[in-house]
mmCIF file of C-alpha atoms in Angstrom:
data_model
loop_
_atom_site.group_PDB
_atom_site.id
_atom_site.type_symbol
_atom_site.label_atom_id
_atom_site.label_comp_id
_atom_site.label_asym_id
_atom_site.label_seq_id
_atom_site.Cartn_x
_atom_site.Cartn_y
_atom_site.Cartn_z
ATOM 1 C CA GLN A 1 -257.743 -67.885 33.197
ATOM 2 C CA VAL A 2 -261.285 -69.645 33.003
ATOM 3 C CA GLN A 3 -261.942 -71.955 30.086
ATOM 4 C CA LEU A 4 -266.312 -72.159 29.367
ATOM 5 C CA VAL A 5 -268.022 -74.957 27.345
ATOM 6 C CA GLU A 6 -271.428 -74.463 27.032
ATOM 7 C CA SER A 7 -273.824 -77.248 25.182
ATOM 8 C CA GLY A 8 -277.306 -78.121 25.328
ATOM 9 C CA GLY A 9 -279.067 -75.716 23.352
ATOM 10 C CA GLY A 10 -281.252 -76.957 20.429
ATOM 11 C CA LEU A 11 -284.093 -75.973 18.279
ATOM 12 C CA VAL A 12 -287.321 -76.534 20.134
ATOM 13 C CA GLN A 13 -291.209 -75.320 19.702
ATOM 14 C CA ALA A 14 -292.517 -72.136 21.590
ATOM 15 C CA GLY A 15 -293.528 -73.944 25.376
ATOM 16 C CA GLY A 16 -290.957 -75.865 25.151
ATOM 17 C CA SER A 17 -288.016 -76.462 27.064
ATOM 18 C CA LEU A 18 -284.066 -76.975 26.852
ATOM 19 C CA ARG A 19 -280.996 -77.265 29.489
ATOM 20 C CA LEU A 20 -278.600 -75.826 28.840
ATOM 21 C CA SER A 21 -275.089 -76.767 30.934
ATOM 22 C CA CYS A 22 -271.881 -75.334 31.006
ATOM 23 C CA THR A 23 -268.473 -76.276 32.707
ATOM 24 C CA ALA A 24 -266.068 -74.191 34.278
ATOM 25 C CA THR A 25 -261.575 -75.302 33.752
ATOM 26 C CA THR A 26 -260.522 -72.589 36.107
ATOM 27 C CA ASN A 27 -256.694 -74.272 37.001
ATOM 28 C CA GLY A 28 -257.349 -73.985 40.899
ATOM 29 C CA LEU A 29 -258.872 -70.108 40.554
ATOM 30 C CA SER A 30 -261.669 -69.858 42.529
ATOM 31 C CA ILE A 31 -264.892 -68.766 41.085
ATOM 32 C CA ASN A 32 -266.913 -66.902 42.959
ATOM 33 C CA ALA A 33 -270.295 -66.305 40.581
ATOM 34 C CA MET A 34 -271.648 -67.252 36.973
ATOM 35 C CA ALA A 35 -274.056 -66.144 34.568
ATOM 36 C CA TRP A 36 -275.852 -66.548 31.374
ATOM 37 C CA TYR A 37 -275.508 -64.356 28.676
ATOM 38 C CA ARG A 38 -277.686 -64.613 25.804
ATOM 39 C CA GLN A 39 -276.782 -62.589 22.203
ATOM 40 C CA ALA A 40 -280.265 -62.266 19.391
ATOM 41 C CA PRO A 41 -278.747 -61.431 15.969
ATOM 42 C CA GLY A 42 -278.064 -58.020 15.561
ATOM 43 C CA LYS A 43 -278.594 -57.161 19.215
ATOM 44 C CA GLN A 44 -276.326 -56.803 22.520
ATOM 45 C CA ARG A 45 -275.411 -59.438 24.518
ATOM 46 C CA GLU A 46 -277.608 -59.904 27.460
ATOM 47 C CA LEU A 47 -277.584 -60.501 30.974
ATOM 48 C CA VAL A 48 -280.283 -63.387 31.753
ATOM 49 C CA ALA A 49 -279.068 -65.141 35.005
ATOM 50 C CA ALA A 50 -276.817 -64.693 37.570
ATOM 51 C CA ILE A 51 -275.765 -67.125 40.405
ATOM 52 C CA GLY A 52 -273.726 -66.342 43.330
ATOM 53 C CA THR A 53 -273.341 -67.260 47.488
ATOM 54 C CA GLY A 54 -276.608 -67.934 47.965
ATOM 55 C CA ARG A 55 -278.399 -65.730 45.371
ATOM 56 C CA THR A 56 -279.411 -65.992 42.274
ATOM 57 C CA ASP A 57 -281.009 -62.658 40.259
ATOM 58 C CA TYR A 58 -282.472 -62.721 36.800
ATOM 59 C CA ALA A 59 -283.311 -60.475 33.973
ATOM 60 C CA ASP A 60 -287.350 -59.825 34.084
ATOM 61 C CA PHE A 61 -287.653 -61.307 30.486
ATOM 62 C CA VAL A 62 -287.319 -64.491 32.235
ATOM 63 C CA LYS A 63 -287.976 -64.263 35.791
ATOM 64 C CA GLY A 64 -290.921 -67.690 36.343
ATOM 65 C CA ARG A 65 -289.780 -69.349 33.702
ATOM 66 C CA PHE A 66 -285.824 -70.336 33.919
ATOM 67 C CA THR A 67 -284.300 -71.294 36.754
ATOM 68 C CA ILE A 68 -280.122 -71.136 37.237
ATOM 69 C CA SER A 69 -278.700 -73.565 39.317
ATOM 70 C CA ARG A 70 -274.527 -74.398 39.542
ATOM 71 C CA ASP A 71 -273.081 -77.304 41.233
ATOM 72 C CA ASP A 72 -269.772 -76.883 41.686
ATOM 73 C CA ASN A 73 -267.553 -75.718 38.355
ATOM 74 C CA THR A 74 -270.540 -76.880 36.561
ATOM 75 C CA LEU A 75 -273.843 -74.339 35.792
ATOM 76 C CA TYR A 76 -277.336 -74.477 34.340
ATOM 77 C CA LEU A 77 -280.070 -73.415 32.978
ATOM 78 C CA GLN A 78 -283.222 -74.446 32.713
ATOM 79 C CA MET A 79 -285.427 -72.985 30.363
ATOM 80 C CA ASN A 80 -289.066 -73.742 30.443
ATOM 81 C CA ASN A 81 -292.211 -72.319 28.242
ATOM 82 C CA LEU A 82 -289.580 -71.020 25.772
ATOM 83 C CA LYS A 83 -290.971 -67.985 23.619
ATOM 84 C CA THR A 84 -290.249 -67.401 20.306
ATOM 85 C CA GLU A 85 -287.618 -63.948 21.247
ATOM 86 C CA ASP A 86 -285.572 -66.186 23.571
ATOM 87 C CA THR A 87 -283.986 -67.546 20.511
ATOM 88 C CA GLY A 88 -280.048 -66.665 20.272
ATOM 89 C CA VAL A 89 -276.743 -67.466 21.247
ATOM 90 C CA TYR A 90 -276.422 -68.460 25.218
ATOM 91 C CA TYR A 91 -273.143 -67.979 26.909
ATOM 92 C CA CYS A 92 -272.039 -68.719 30.341
ATOM 93 C CA SER A 93 -269.712 -66.106 32.265
ATOM 94 C CA ALA A 94 -267.061 -66.399 35.583
ATOM 95 C CA GLY A 95 -267.102 -63.969 37.331
ATOM 96 C CA TYR A 96 -267.898 -61.801 40.725
ATOM 97 C CA TYR A 97 -270.535 -59.470 42.253
ATOM 98 C CA SER A 98 -269.060 -56.100 43.001
ATOM 99 C CA VAL A 99 -269.282 -54.106 46.022
ATOM 100 C CA TYR A 100 -272.301 -52.458 44.441
ATOM 101 C CA GLN A 101 -273.596 -56.332 44.061
ATOM 102 C CA ILE A 102 -273.820 -56.261 39.831
ATOM 103 C CA TYR A 103 -272.476 -59.109 38.687
ATOM 104 C CA THR A 104 -269.771 -58.309 36.388
ATOM 105 C CA PRO A 105 -268.103 -60.767 34.248
ATOM 106 C CA PHE A 106 -264.002 -62.421 33.782
ATOM 107 C CA GLU A 107 -263.099 -61.510 30.284
ATOM 108 C CA SER A 108 -263.196 -65.451 29.289
ATOM 109 C CA TRP A 109 -266.048 -66.782 26.947
ATOM 110 C CA GLY A 110 -266.910 -69.784 25.634
ATOM 111 C CA GLN A 111 -268.188 -70.317 22.242
ATOM 112 C CA GLY A 112 -271.717 -69.984 23.146
ATOM 113 C CA THR A 113 -274.305 -72.833 22.595
ATOM 114 C CA GLN A 114 -277.175 -71.666 20.221
ATOM 115 C CA VAL A 115 -280.968 -71.714 20.669
ATOM 116 C CA THR A 116 -283.608 -71.030 18.928
ATOM 117 C CA VAL A 117 -287.747 -71.050 19.755
ATOM 118 C CA SER A 118 -290.016 -71.703 16.358
ATOM 119 C CA SER A 119 -293.130 -70.722 16.584
#
């Protein structure tokens, strides 16, 4: 079982920056890959960025603005040039890349951290 705790969200004006952090507690389980998801009000949760061994993947809507990084079991998301449409609850995820190279999350989620971008 993996426990995930996100932090770093807040209220920021459009064009501003935030850095999200997530600490994963694994009880000895090795995590191959991690990712950030977000969920806007009334919308489904969507993948924002994922990181595995020697690779990072980004959703088109954040490419060039967000950077995912990882230090052992701490995951980060540097978000620059934020837009109002980036508003939502951001969740980190532990998982793996499938044989088809698709990021697949474990069914364990933290409480998320709220990001609100004002115009």
